[in-house]
Amino acid sequence: MDSVSSVRDSLPEQHRKHFETLRQEIIDFATAHGIPRDILAKPDTLTEAAKKLSTPDLTQLATLLERFEYLLVHHEPKKEDYTEALEHAERLYHLKEQYDSQVELLAEVGILENGAITGIDGKEYLIPTLEQIASRLFERREELSTKHDQGFTKLLLVPFGMSLDTLVETLKQFLLDHKKSNPSFDLDTNKPLWTKWEEDYQGVDTGDSPKLVYYPQSFTEEGHQGRTKAQILKEQAEGRWTPTSVGVAGESGTGTPGWTIHLLQPSDPTDPHSLGFASIPQQGQGKPQGEKISRPPLEAGQSSDEYLSILQKAQDDPDLPYSHESGMTPEDWIIAFMTHLTETKKPLDDVWNHTNTEKTSYLAGTFFPSSVLVPCAFWNCLGRYAGFGRSVPHNRGWNVGARFSVMV
């Protein structure tokens, strides 16, 4: 771990970023487990310190060190055999086509630069690779088989570590660019994005006391158990993030800090090739999906408290239809919106559409504890803008619902 710059510079240029990533993962792991940084280069002392680790932690450390050593000796990353995982992911999810499409969009809108994003902590986070995603899908194939049967086949790569301010500005520019390329798209170019109580959405995920928390267990000011983005990034780096630890590191130890990987239902859940994402159905209009465990759709008309309760009940029971699902965040919705509009040429959650087939979406994966409000998002065809609002947790509306995802 010494002479970092000289060792890094001895590697081919295309592998230097991989070197930095592996090195930082090892340092973060050591810090999280109380291993002094100076003994990482002392095998005997490190071996003694590692004896105190649990078996999973010891396996993770061994994997990281093995990969780092291979890189230094062979001047290239260790090649893993992903054949079976890739074949599985391609057969069930048509993963490569979806992955390439997502990467292309993220690069086009300026989110992805040189294969990475910059997080709120100033660190660079590499985009998850096709092989990493395939490995996770393969490792979890048994529990995900039910979700696949329920129509969760649509990939969404979310640059969670970026600031929400940056993503909001990206969405604004995306809408303006889409208007230029599609003149018939009805957009208020003076205000393509609207937020209620706009000052409360600015800087909500950054600073010493961020206003927004993620994956709360309740929508209450005290005891919500939500985490800030900074806390989640730290836990991602240490391989211990909840609510779903497999969203950080699979059994092979391939973590993807700074990113979240999701599966959602496409516009037609019975057709994995269908473009865009499924709408939130109005009350009484949804069609259950799944033969193994039938999943009634999340219909509009319930409160965000009620949607969160659905998630909580399913957390510990794999036989419930909403098992392994999570509420969405503003970051998720922004990427989903851009993907949906790109693929279908129609806005996601077009709540005022005359067909009444679209709804505002509660973003039940986030919460404003100080104001006790839950974020929501929509497209307003009357005002011709995308919008973010907030709602009290017990509020119900015929035109408001929720969309869940499966995190992998």
mmCIF file of C-alpha atoms in Angstrom:
data_model
loop_
_atom_site.group_PDB
_atom_site.id
_atom_site.type_symbol
_atom_site.label_atom_id
_atom_site.label_comp_id
_atom_site.label_asym_id
_atom_site.label_seq_id
_atom_site.Cartn_x
_atom_site.Cartn_y
_atom_site.Cartn_z
ATOM 1 C CA MET A 1 0.000 0.000 0.000
ATOM 2 C CA ASP A 2 3.122 2.207 0.107
ATOM 3 C CA SER A 3 4.444 4.405 -2.707
ATOM 4 C CA VAL A 4 0.934 4.661 -4.045
ATOM 5 C CA SER A 5 1.607 7.002 -6.948
ATOM 6 C CA SER A 6 4.602 5.066 -8.254
ATOM 7 C CA VAL A 7 2.789 1.729 -8.052
ATOM 8 C CA ARG A 8 -0.320 3.136 -9.708
ATOM 9 C CA ASP A 9 1.694 4.781 -12.477
ATOM 10 C CA SER A 10 3.440 1.498 -13.220
ATOM 11 C CA LEU A 11 0.101 0.055 -14.324
ATOM 12 C CA PRO A 12 -1.418 0.486 -17.785
ATOM 13 C CA GLU A 13 -3.470 3.682 -17.802
ATOM 14 C CA GLN A 14 -6.782 1.876 -18.338
ATOM 15 C CA HIS A 15 -6.308 -0.043 -15.057
ATOM 16 C CA ARG A 16 -5.261 2.832 -12.782
ATOM 17 C CA LYS A 17 -8.816 3.724 -11.777
ATOM 18 C CA HIS A 18 -9.387 0.085 -10.846
ATOM 19 C CA PHE A 19 -6.269 0.272 -8.672
ATOM 20 C CA GLU A 20 -7.582 3.343 -6.841
ATOM 21 C CA THR A 21 -10.992 1.750 -6.336
ATOM 22 C CA LEU A 22 -9.608 -1.500 -4.916
ATOM 23 C CA ARG A 23 -7.145 0.346 -2.704
ATOM 24 C CA GLN A 24 -9.878 2.556 -1.264
ATOM 25 C CA GLU A 25 -12.161 -0.439 -0.670
ATOM 26 C CA ILE A 26 -9.404 -2.110 1.357
ATOM 27 C CA ILE A 27 -8.738 1.047 3.385
ATOM 28 C CA ASP A 28 -12.453 1.590 4.032
ATOM 29 C CA PHE A 29 -12.864 -2.041 5.104
ATOM 30 C CA ALA A 30 -9.907 -1.806 7.478
ATOM 31 C CA THR A 31 -11.173 1.438 9.005
ATOM 32 C CA ALA A 32 -14.644 0.001 9.507
ATOM 33 C CA HIS A 33 -13.270 -3.081 11.273
ATOM 34 C CA GLY A 34 -10.699 -1.357 13.464
ATOM 35 C CA ILE A 35 -7.648 -2.541 11.536
ATOM 36 C CA PRO A 36 -4.881 0.102 11.587
ATOM 37 C CA ARG A 37 -3.997 1.237 8.103
ATOM 38 C CA ASP A 38 -0.249 0.848 8.672
ATOM 39 C CA ILE A 39 -0.458 -2.941 9.121
ATOM 40 C CA LEU A 40 -2.109 -3.572 5.746
ATOM 41 C CA ALA A 41 1.357 -4.039 4.251
ATOM 42 C CA LYS A 42 2.546 -6.311 7.103
ATOM 43 C CA PRO A 43 1.245 -9.838 6.398
ATOM 44 C CA ASP A 44 1.994 -11.357 9.804
ATOM 45 C CA THR A 45 0.433 -8.515 11.783
ATOM 46 C CA LEU A 46 -2.525 -8.345 9.396
ATOM 47 C CA THR A 47 -3.094 -12.080 9.786
ATOM 48 C CA GLU A 48 -3.338 -11.683 13.557
ATOM 49 C CA ALA A 49 -5.784 -8.783 13.241
ATOM 50 C CA ALA A 50 -7.889 -10.690 10.722
ATOM 51 C CA LYS A 51 -8.397 -13.581 13.161
ATOM 52 C CA LYS A 52 -10.844 -11.384 15.056
ATOM 53 C CA LEU A 53 -13.087 -10.979 12.009
ATOM 54 C CA SER A 54 -16.228 -12.983 11.415
ATOM 55 C CA THR A 55 -16.075 -15.572 8.632
ATOM 56 C CA PRO A 56 -17.996 -13.418 6.085
ATOM 57 C CA ASP A 57 -15.805 -10.389 6.863
ATOM 58 C CA LEU A 58 -12.645 -12.469 6.620
ATOM 59 C CA THR A 59 -13.780 -13.810 3.238
ATOM 60 C CA GLN A 60 -14.478 -10.297 1.990
ATOM 61 C CA LEU A 61 -11.050 -9.039 3.098
ATOM 62 C CA ALA A 62 -9.302 -12.035 1.539
ATOM 63 C CA THR A 63 -11.111 -11.445 -1.748
ATOM 64 C CA LEU A 64 -10.157 -7.764 -1.816
ATOM 65 C CA LEU A 65 -6.493 -8.493 -1.039
ATOM 66 C CA GLU A 66 -6.360 -11.301 -3.596
ATOM 67 C CA ARG A 67 -7.672 -9.010 -6.319
ATOM 68 C CA PHE A 68 -5.291 -6.228 -5.323
ATOM 69 C CA GLU A 69 -2.290 -8.568 -5.354
ATOM 70 C CA TYR A 70 -3.304 -9.972 -8.744
ATOM 71 C CA LEU A 71 -3.527 -6.463 -10.186
ATOM 72 C CA LEU A 72 -0.050 -5.560 -8.918
ATOM 73 C CA VAL A 73 1.564 -8.773 -10.165
ATOM 74 C CA HIS A 74 -0.181 -9.150 -13.514
ATOM 75 C CA HIS A 75 -0.823 -5.463 -14.286
ATOM 76 C CA GLU A 76 -4.447 -6.212 -15.131
ATOM 77 C CA PRO A 77 -7.607 -6.986 -13.102
ATOM 78 C CA LYS A 78 -8.269 -10.597 -12.224
ATOM 79 C CA LYS A 79 -10.716 -12.116 -14.656
ATOM 80 C CA GLU A 80 -13.634 -13.836 -13.015
ATOM 81 C CA ASP A 81 -15.700 -16.522 -14.685
ATOM 82 C CA TYR A 82 -19.055 -14.837 -15.136
ATOM 83 C CA THR A 83 -20.253 -17.140 -17.921
ATOM 84 C CA GLU A 84 -23.053 -18.844 -16.000
ATOM 85 C CA ALA A 85 -24.209 -15.605 -14.380
ATOM 86 C CA LEU A 86 -24.230 -13.722 -17.691
ATOM 87 C CA GLU A 87 -26.158 -16.492 -19.428
ATOM 88 C CA HIS A 88 -28.723 -16.531 -16.614
ATOM 89 C CA ALA A 89 -29.139 -12.732 -16.668
ATOM 90 C CA GLU A 90 -29.389 -12.625 -20.435
ATOM 91 C CA ARG A 91 -31.989 -15.369 -20.580
ATOM 92 C CA LEU A 92 -34.265 -13.875 -17.926
ATOM 93 C CA TYR A 93 -33.587 -10.136 -18.153
ATOM 94 C CA HIS A 94 -31.968 -9.455 -21.556
ATOM 95 C CA LEU A 95 -29.443 -7.716 -19.370
ATOM 96 C CA LYS A 96 -26.843 -6.552 -21.875
ATOM 97 C CA GLU A 97 -29.310 -4.601 -24.002
ATOM 98 C CA GLN A 98 -30.830 -2.965 -20.932
ATOM 99 C CA TYR A 99 -27.440 -2.235 -19.393
ATOM 100 C CA ASP A 100 -26.013 -0.691 -22.562
ATOM 101 C CA SER A 101 -29.106 1.475 -22.939
ATOM 102 C CA GLN A 102 -28.883 2.723 -19.348
ATOM 103 C CA VAL A 103 -25.170 3.495 -19.613
ATOM 104 C CA GLU A 104 -25.711 5.363 -22.878
ATOM 105 C CA LEU A 105 -28.460 7.511 -21.358
ATOM 106 C CA LEU A 106 -26.431 8.302 -18.224
ATOM 107 C CA ALA A 107 -23.493 9.364 -20.382
ATOM 108 C CA GLU A 108 -25.636 11.422 -22.762
ATOM 109 C CA VAL A 109 -27.161 13.502 -19.978
ATOM 110 C CA GLY A 110 -23.787 14.123 -18.362
ATOM 111 C CA ILE A 111 -24.268 12.011 -15.233
ATOM 112 C CA LEU A 112 -21.595 9.513 -16.180
ATOM 113 C CA GLU A 113 -18.100 10.806 -16.919
ATOM 114 C CA ASN A 114 -15.251 8.417 -17.647
ATOM 115 C CA GLY A 115 -17.316 5.596 -16.249
ATOM 116 C CA ALA A 116 -17.914 7.221 -12.864
ATOM 117 C CA ILE A 117 -19.915 9.776 -10.893
ATOM 118 C CA THR A 118 -18.820 12.180 -8.183
ATOM 119 C CA GLY A 119 -20.605 11.717 -4.875
ATOM 120 C CA ILE A 120 -21.604 14.281 -2.272
ATOM 121 C CA ASP A 121 -18.433 13.292 -0.404
ATOM 122 C CA GLY A 122 -16.226 14.262 -3.350
ATOM 123 C CA LYS A 123 -15.308 10.650 -4.098
ATOM 124 C CA GLU A 124 -15.593 9.038 -7.507
ATOM 125 C CA TYR A 125 -17.861 6.013 -7.770
ATOM 126 C CA LEU A 126 -17.494 3.673 -10.734
ATOM 127 C CA ILE A 127 -20.677 2.530 -12.430
ATOM 128 C CA PRO A 128 -21.555 -1.102 -11.660
ATOM 129 C CA THR A 129 -20.317 -3.416 -14.392
ATOM 130 C CA LEU A 130 -22.481 -5.767 -16.410
ATOM 131 C CA GLU A 131 -20.710 -8.676 -14.711
ATOM 132 C CA GLN A 132 -21.370 -7.347 -11.210
ATOM 133 C CA ILE A 133 -25.079 -6.980 -11.901
ATOM 134 C CA ALA A 134 -25.268 -10.404 -13.526
ATOM 135 C CA SER A 135 -23.519 -11.932 -10.503
ATOM 136 C CA ARG A 136 -26.038 -10.431 -8.115
ATOM 137 C CA LEU A 137 -28.973 -11.605 -10.186
ATOM 138 C CA PHE A 138 -27.453 -15.089 -10.302
ATOM 139 C CA GLU A 139 -26.587 -15.225 -6.590
ATOM 140 C CA ARG A 140 -30.149 -14.253 -5.669
ATOM 141 C CA ARG A 141 -31.843 -16.260 -8.413
ATOM 142 C CA GLU A 142 -33.992 -18.289 -6.031
ATOM 143 C CA GLU A 143 -35.547 -15.373 -4.164
ATOM 144 C CA LEU A 144 -35.707 -13.244 -7.335
ATOM 145 C CA SER A 145 -37.525 -15.951 -9.281
ATOM 146 C CA THR A 146 -40.792 -14.901 -7.649
ATOM 147 C CA LYS A 147 -40.170 -11.228 -8.434
ATOM 148 C CA HIS A 148 -39.311 -12.125 -12.044
ATOM 149 C CA ASP A 149 -42.570 -14.066 -12.244
ATOM 150 C CA GLN A 150 -44.337 -10.929 -10.984
ATOM 151 C CA GLY A 151 -42.856 -8.892 -13.833
ATOM 152 C CA PHE A 152 -39.854 -7.218 -12.176
ATOM 153 C CA THR A 153 -37.534 -7.371 -15.183
ATOM 154 C CA LYS A 154 -36.805 -3.718 -16.012
ATOM 155 C CA LEU A 155 -33.307 -2.538 -15.056
ATOM 156 C CA LEU A 156 -32.666 0.858 -13.465
ATOM 157 C CA LEU A 157 -29.159 2.079 -12.559
ATOM 158 C CA VAL A 158 -29.318 4.960 -10.091
ATOM 159 C CA PRO A 159 -26.336 7.233 -9.242
ATOM 160 C CA PHE A 160 -27.474 7.452 -5.640
ATOM 161 C CA GLY A 161 -24.261 9.081 -4.386
ATOM 162 C CA MET A 162 -24.703 12.241 -6.476
ATOM 163 C CA SER A 163 -26.289 15.275 -4.898
ATOM 164 C CA LEU A 164 -30.000 15.647 -5.540
ATOM 165 C CA ASP A 165 -29.379 19.254 -6.614
ATOM 166 C CA THR A 166 -27.141 18.011 -9.419
ATOM 167 C CA LEU A 167 -29.682 15.412 -10.524
ATOM 168 C CA VAL A 168 -32.489 17.976 -10.501
ATOM 169 C CA GLU A 169 -30.433 20.283 -12.732
ATOM 170 C CA THR A 170 -29.707 17.311 -14.988
ATOM 171 C CA LEU A 171 -33.436 16.597 -15.279
ATOM 172 C CA LYS A 172 -34.126 20.237 -16.179
ATOM 173 C CA GLN A 173 -31.537 20.201 -18.947
ATOM 174 C CA PHE A 174 -32.751 16.804 -20.146
ATOM 175 C CA LEU A 175 -36.278 18.171 -20.571
ATOM 176 C CA LEU A 176 -35.008 21.191 -22.504
ATOM 177 C CA ASP A 177 -32.867 18.999 -24.759
ATOM 178 C CA HIS A 178 -35.762 16.606 -25.309
ATOM 179 C CA LYS A 179 -37.905 19.555 -26.418
ATOM 180 C CA LYS A 180 -35.267 20.574 -28.967
ATOM 181 C CA SER A 181 -35.132 17.070 -30.409
ATOM 182 C CA ASN A 182 -38.917 16.617 -30.221
ATOM 183 C CA PRO A 183 -40.595 19.972 -30.995
ATOM 184 C CA SER A 184 -44.071 18.514 -30.450
ATOM 185 C CA PHE A 185 -43.230 17.757 -26.804
ATOM 186 C CA ASP A 186 -45.303 20.238 -24.793
ATOM 187 C CA LEU A 187 -42.935 21.809 -22.246
ATOM 188 C CA ASP A 188 -42.787 25.120 -20.394
ATOM 189 C CA THR A 189 -39.213 25.974 -21.326
ATOM 190 C CA ASN A 190 -39.181 28.812 -18.800
ATOM 191 C CA LYS A 191 -39.903 26.454 -15.925
ATOM 192 C CA PRO A 192 -39.532 22.805 -16.951
ATOM 193 C CA LEU A 193 -39.283 21.653 -13.339
ATOM 194 C CA TRP A 194 -41.372 22.772 -10.382
ATOM 195 C CA THR A 195 -40.983 22.029 -6.689
ATOM 196 C CA LYS A 196 -43.337 23.015 -3.920
ATOM 197 C CA TRP A 197 -41.586 24.782 -1.057
ATOM 198 C CA GLU A 198 -38.586 24.922 -3.387
ATOM 199 C CA GLU A 199 -36.192 26.074 -0.692
ATOM 200 C CA ASP A 200 -36.819 22.822 1.203
ATOM 201 C CA TYR A 201 -35.630 20.730 -1.741
ATOM 202 C CA GLN A 202 -32.334 22.546 -2.166
ATOM 203 C CA GLY A 203 -29.384 20.865 -0.488
ATOM 204 C CA VAL A 204 -31.648 18.357 1.254
ATOM 205 C CA ASP A 205 -29.133 15.499 1.051
ATOM 206 C CA THR A 206 -25.932 17.392 1.891
ATOM 207 C CA GLY A 207 -24.423 19.373 4.768
ATOM 208 C CA ASP A 208 -24.022 18.553 8.434
ATOM 209 C CA SER A 209 -27.766 18.189 9.054
ATOM 210 C CA PRO A 210 -29.462 17.089 5.812
ATOM 211 C CA LYS A 211 -33.232 17.402 5.761
ATOM 212 C CA LEU A 212 -33.930 14.221 3.798
ATOM 213 C CA VAL A 213 -33.516 10.661 5.078
ATOM 214 C CA TYR A 214 -33.690 7.433 3.106
ATOM 215 C CA TYR A 215 -35.497 4.133 3.730
ATOM 216 C CA PRO A 216 -37.347 5.134 6.916
ATOM 217 C CA GLN A 217 -39.222 2.582 8.978
ATOM 218 C CA SER A 218 -41.890 5.093 9.934
ATOM 219 C CA PHE A 219 -43.002 8.544 8.851
ATOM 220 C CA THR A 220 -42.564 10.141 12.264
ATOM 221 C CA GLU A 221 -40.210 12.873 13.408
ATOM 222 C CA GLU A 222 -38.747 10.650 16.105
ATOM 223 C CA GLY A 223 -37.929 6.997 15.562
ATOM 224 C CA HIS A 224 -38.126 7.044 11.760
ATOM 225 C CA GLN A 225 -34.815 5.062 11.563
ATOM 226 C CA GLY A 226 -34.016 6.577 8.179
ATOM 227 C CA ARG A 227 -30.415 7.215 7.142
ATOM 228 C CA THR A 228 -28.850 10.220 5.497
ATOM 229 C CA LYS A 229 -27.164 9.830 2.129
ATOM 230 C CA ALA A 230 -23.738 10.310 3.749
ATOM 231 C CA GLN A 231 -24.468 7.509 6.222
ATOM 232 C CA ILE A 232 -25.543 5.151 3.455
ATOM 233 C CA LEU A 233 -22.454 5.921 1.362
ATOM 234 C CA LYS A 234 -20.276 5.092 4.355
ATOM 235 C CA GLU A 235 -22.162 1.869 5.010
ATOM 236 C CA GLN A 236 -21.990 0.952 1.320
ATOM 237 C CA ALA A 237 -18.210 1.290 1.413
ATOM 238 C CA GLU A 238 -18.121 -1.003 4.446
ATOM 239 C CA GLY A 239 -20.416 -3.592 2.891
ATOM 240 C CA ARG A 240 -23.048 -3.359 5.605
ATOM 241 C CA TRP A 241 -25.794 -1.198 4.146
ATOM 242 C CA THR A 242 -29.418 -1.887 4.973
ATOM 243 C CA PRO A 243 -32.381 -2.162 4.203
ATOM 244 C CA THR A 244 -31.017 -4.808 1.865
ATOM 245 C CA SER A 245 -27.391 -5.752 2.293
ATOM 246 C CA VAL A 246 -27.312 -7.534 -1.040
ATOM 247 C CA GLY A 247 -27.775 -4.100 -2.592
ATOM 248 C CA VAL A 248 -24.191 -3.392 -1.629
ATOM 249 C CA ALA A 249 -22.111 -6.516 -1.889
ATOM 250 C CA GLY A 250 -23.004 -9.931 -3.230
ATOM 251 C CA GLU A 251 -21.446 -13.174 -2.089
ATOM 252 C CA SER A 252 -18.547 -12.587 -4.474
ATOM 253 C CA GLY A 253 -17.680 -9.379 -2.631
ATOM 254 C CA THR A 254 -18.400 -7.133 -5.599
ATOM 255 C CA GLY A 255 -19.642 -3.938 -4.003
ATOM 256 C CA THR A 256 -20.980 -0.971 -5.955
ATOM 257 C CA PRO A 257 -20.810 2.013 -3.566
ATOM 258 C CA GLY A 258 -22.441 5.190 -4.776
ATOM 259 C CA TRP A 259 -25.009 3.317 -6.859
ATOM 260 C CA THR A 260 -28.237 1.425 -6.354
ATOM 261 C CA ILE A 261 -29.448 -1.220 -8.794
ATOM 262 C CA HIS A 262 -33.168 -1.817 -9.230
ATOM 263 C CA LEU A 263 -35.646 -4.001 -11.046
ATOM 264 C CA LEU A 264 -39.068 -2.522 -11.799
ATOM 265 C CA GLN A 265 -42.069 -3.654 -13.774
ATOM 266 C CA PRO A 266 -42.010 -2.499 -17.420
ATOM 267 C CA SER A 267 -45.037 -0.811 -18.986
ATOM 268 C CA ASP A 268 -46.523 -4.251 -19.645
ATOM 269 C CA PRO A 269 -45.407 -6.520 -16.785
ATOM 270 C CA THR A 270 -46.301 -9.598 -18.855
ATOM 271 C CA ASP A 271 -43.857 -8.540 -21.576
ATOM 272 C CA PRO A 272 -40.252 -8.046 -20.376
ATOM 273 C CA HIS A 273 -39.419 -6.365 -23.701
ATOM 274 C CA SER A 274 -41.999 -3.605 -23.257
ATOM 275 C CA LEU A 275 -40.601 -0.079 -23.068
ATOM 276 C CA GLY A 276 -40.855 2.281 -20.113
ATOM 277 C CA PHE A 277 -42.272 1.553 -16.686
ATOM 278 C CA ALA A 278 -45.669 0.361 -15.497
ATOM 279 C CA SER A 279 -48.178 3.033 -14.522
ATOM 280 C CA ILE A 280 -49.722 3.265 -11.068
ATOM 281 C CA PRO A 281 -53.257 1.967 -11.633
ATOM 282 C CA GLN A 282 -56.310 3.696 -10.285
ATOM 283 C CA GLN A 283 -58.336 1.986 -7.615
ATOM 284 C CA GLY A 284 -59.999 -1.178 -8.877
ATOM 285 C CA GLN A 285 -58.193 -1.144 -12.230
ATOM 286 C CA GLY A 286 -54.982 -3.063 -11.468
ATOM 287 C CA LYS A 287 -54.223 -6.565 -12.717
ATOM 288 C CA PRO A 288 -52.415 -9.017 -10.419
ATOM 289 C CA GLN A 289 -49.153 -10.457 -11.723
ATOM 290 C CA GLY A 290 -47.413 -13.722 -10.904
ATOM 291 C CA GLU A 291 -48.246 -17.408 -10.857
ATOM 292 C CA LYS A 292 -45.964 -18.438 -7.979
ATOM 293 C CA ILE A 293 -47.225 -15.733 -5.617
ATOM 294 C CA SER A 294 -49.881 -13.495 -7.133
ATOM 295 C CA ARG A 295 -49.018 -9.823 -6.575
ATOM 296 C CA PRO A 296 -51.957 -7.400 -6.497
ATOM 297 C CA PRO A 297 -50.784 -4.105 -8.011
ATOM 298 C CA LEU A 298 -50.262 -1.063 -5.821
ATOM 299 C CA GLU A 299 -53.336 0.933 -6.701
ATOM 300 C CA ALA A 300 -53.804 4.642 -6.061
ATOM 301 C CA GLY A 301 -55.888 5.923 -3.194
ATOM 302 C CA GLN A 302 -53.876 4.867 -0.145
ATOM 303 C CA SER A 303 -51.748 7.058 2.090
ATOM 304 C CA SER A 304 -47.963 6.933 2.187
ATOM 305 C CA ASP A 305 -48.307 5.503 5.711
ATOM 306 C CA GLU A 306 -50.326 2.630 4.282
ATOM 307 C CA TYR A 307 -47.852 1.989 1.460
ATOM 308 C CA LEU A 308 -44.982 1.938 3.968
ATOM 309 C CA SER A 309 -46.943 -0.512 6.113
ATOM 310 C CA ILE A 310 -47.210 -2.837 3.108
ATOM 311 C CA LEU A 311 -43.415 -2.814 2.786
ATOM 312 C CA GLN A 312 -42.852 -3.426 6.479
ATOM 313 C CA LYS A 313 -45.198 -6.403 6.643
ATOM 314 C CA ALA A 314 -43.385 -8.013 3.716
ATOM 315 C CA GLN A 315 -39.852 -7.511 5.075
ATOM 316 C CA ASP A 316 -39.696 -10.728 7.067
ATOM 317 C CA ASP A 317 -42.081 -12.894 5.085
ATOM 318 C CA PRO A 318 -40.900 -14.130 1.659
ATOM 319 C CA ASP A 319 -44.353 -15.559 0.992
ATOM 320 C CA LEU A 320 -46.018 -12.138 0.911
ATOM 321 C CA PRO A 321 -46.462 -10.618 -2.571
ATOM 322 C CA TYR A 322 -44.399 -7.470 -1.863
ATOM 323 C CA SER A 323 -41.386 -9.258 -0.350
ATOM 324 C CA HIS A 324 -37.932 -7.846 -1.286
ATOM 325 C CA GLU A 325 -39.439 -4.544 -2.462
ATOM 326 C CA SER A 326 -38.493 -0.981 -1.481
ATOM 327 C CA GLY A 327 -40.030 2.456 -1.803
ATOM 328 C CA MET A 328 -38.557 4.744 -4.442
ATOM 329 C CA THR A 329 -36.436 7.864 -3.886
ATOM 330 C CA PRO A 330 -36.246 11.151 -5.830
ATOM 331 C CA GLU A 331 -32.997 9.875 -7.366
ATOM 332 C CA ASP A 332 -34.769 6.715 -8.553
ATOM 333 C CA TRP A 333 -37.666 8.693 -9.986
ATOM 334 C CA ILE A 334 -35.453 11.112 -11.922
ATOM 335 C CA ILE A 335 -33.593 8.299 -13.685
ATOM 336 C CA ALA A 336 -36.839 6.385 -14.268
ATOM 337 C CA PHE A 337 -38.507 9.500 -15.694
ATOM 338 C CA MET A 338 -35.668 10.160 -18.149
ATOM 339 C CA THR A 339 -35.591 6.502 -19.172
ATOM 340 C CA HIS A 340 -39.362 6.351 -19.646
ATOM 341 C CA LEU A 341 -39.529 9.524 -21.725
ATOM 342 C CA THR A 342 -36.581 8.427 -23.864
ATOM 343 C CA GLU A 343 -38.107 5.028 -24.575
ATOM 344 C CA THR A 344 -41.796 5.865 -24.909
ATOM 345 C CA LYS A 345 -41.756 9.600 -25.777
ATOM 346 C CA LYS A 346 -44.328 9.992 -22.995
ATOM 347 C CA PRO A 347 -43.788 11.438 -19.480
ATOM 348 C CA LEU A 348 -43.944 9.134 -16.481
ATOM 349 C CA ASP A 349 -46.744 9.722 -13.937
ATOM 350 C CA ASP A 350 -48.679 12.168 -16.142
ATOM 351 C CA VAL A 351 -51.246 12.715 -13.426
ATOM 352 C CA TRP A 352 -53.501 15.208 -15.229
ATOM 353 C CA ASN A 353 -53.686 13.222 -18.455
ATOM 354 C CA HIS A 354 -57.291 13.133 -19.693
ATOM 355 C CA THR A 355 -57.291 9.318 -19.658
ATOM 356 C CA ASN A 356 -56.920 9.251 -15.839
ATOM 357 C CA THR A 357 -54.491 6.338 -16.243
ATOM 358 C CA GLU A 358 -51.485 8.069 -14.627
ATOM 359 C CA LYS A 359 -50.951 9.032 -11.000
ATOM 360 C CA THR A 360 -48.666 11.094 -8.791
ATOM 361 C CA SER A 361 -46.101 8.836 -7.131
ATOM 362 C CA TYR A 362 -45.287 8.900 -3.426
ATOM 363 C CA LEU A 363 -41.536 8.452 -3.028
ATOM 364 C CA ALA A 364 -41.915 6.256 0.035
ATOM 365 C CA GLY A 365 -38.205 5.504 0.211
ATOM 366 C CA THR A 366 -37.580 9.016 1.575
ATOM 367 C CA PHE A 367 -38.878 11.310 4.307
ATOM 368 C CA PHE A 368 -38.528 14.866 5.676
ATOM 369 C CA PRO A 369 -38.481 14.261 9.471
ATOM 370 C CA SER A 370 -38.423 17.915 10.559
ATOM 371 C CA SER A 371 -41.582 18.764 8.613
ATOM 372 C CA VAL A 372 -43.054 15.227 8.770
ATOM 373 C CA LEU A 373 -43.713 15.177 5.028
ATOM 374 C CA VAL A 374 -43.215 12.531 2.341
ATOM 375 C CA PRO A 375 -41.865 13.491 -1.113
ATOM 376 C CA CYS A 376 -43.880 12.810 -4.247
ATOM 377 C CA ALA A 377 -43.255 13.329 -7.965
ATOM 378 C CA PHE A 378 -45.355 13.759 -11.125
ATOM 379 C CA TRP A 379 -45.662 15.201 -14.603
ATOM 380 C CA ASN A 380 -48.218 18.013 -15.025
ATOM 381 C CA CYS A 381 -49.415 18.145 -18.631
ATOM 382 C CA LEU A 382 -51.490 21.256 -17.850
ATOM 383 C CA GLY A 383 -48.548 23.198 -16.472
ATOM 384 C CA ARG A 384 -46.175 21.381 -18.857
ATOM 385 C CA TYR A 385 -43.547 20.580 -16.259
ATOM 386 C CA ALA A 386 -42.164 17.823 -14.058
ATOM 387 C CA GLY A 387 -42.781 18.397 -10.376
ATOM 388 C CA PHE A 388 -41.762 17.395 -6.883
ATOM 389 C CA GLY A 389 -44.160 17.929 -4.021
ATOM 390 C CA ARG A 390 -44.599 16.791 -0.418
ATOM 391 C CA SER A 391 -47.520 15.306 1.437
ATOM 392 C CA VAL A 392 -48.506 14.488 5.002
ATOM 393 C CA PRO A 393 -48.151 10.733 5.664
ATOM 394 C CA HIS A 394 -51.855 10.102 6.335
ATOM 395 C CA ASN A 395 -53.082 11.964 3.247
ATOM 396 C CA ARG A 396 -55.081 10.007 0.669
ATOM 397 C CA GLY A 397 -55.934 11.006 -2.872
ATOM 398 C CA TRP A 398 -57.597 9.224 -5.768
ATOM 399 C CA ASN A 399 -54.819 10.438 -8.058
ATOM 400 C CA VAL A 400 -51.839 9.550 -5.826
ATOM 401 C CA GLY A 401 -50.191 6.145 -5.435
ATOM 402 C CA ALA A 402 -46.778 4.517 -5.058
ATOM 403 C CA ARG A 403 -44.334 2.485 -7.097
ATOM 404 C CA PHE A 404 -41.996 -0.070 -5.512
ATOM 405 C CA SER A 405 -38.776 -1.531 -6.862
ATOM 406 C CA VAL A 406 -36.665 -4.611 -6.150
ATOM 407 C CA MET A 407 -33.098 -3.708 -5.204
ATOM 408 C CA VAL A 408 -30.351 -6.125 -6.214
#
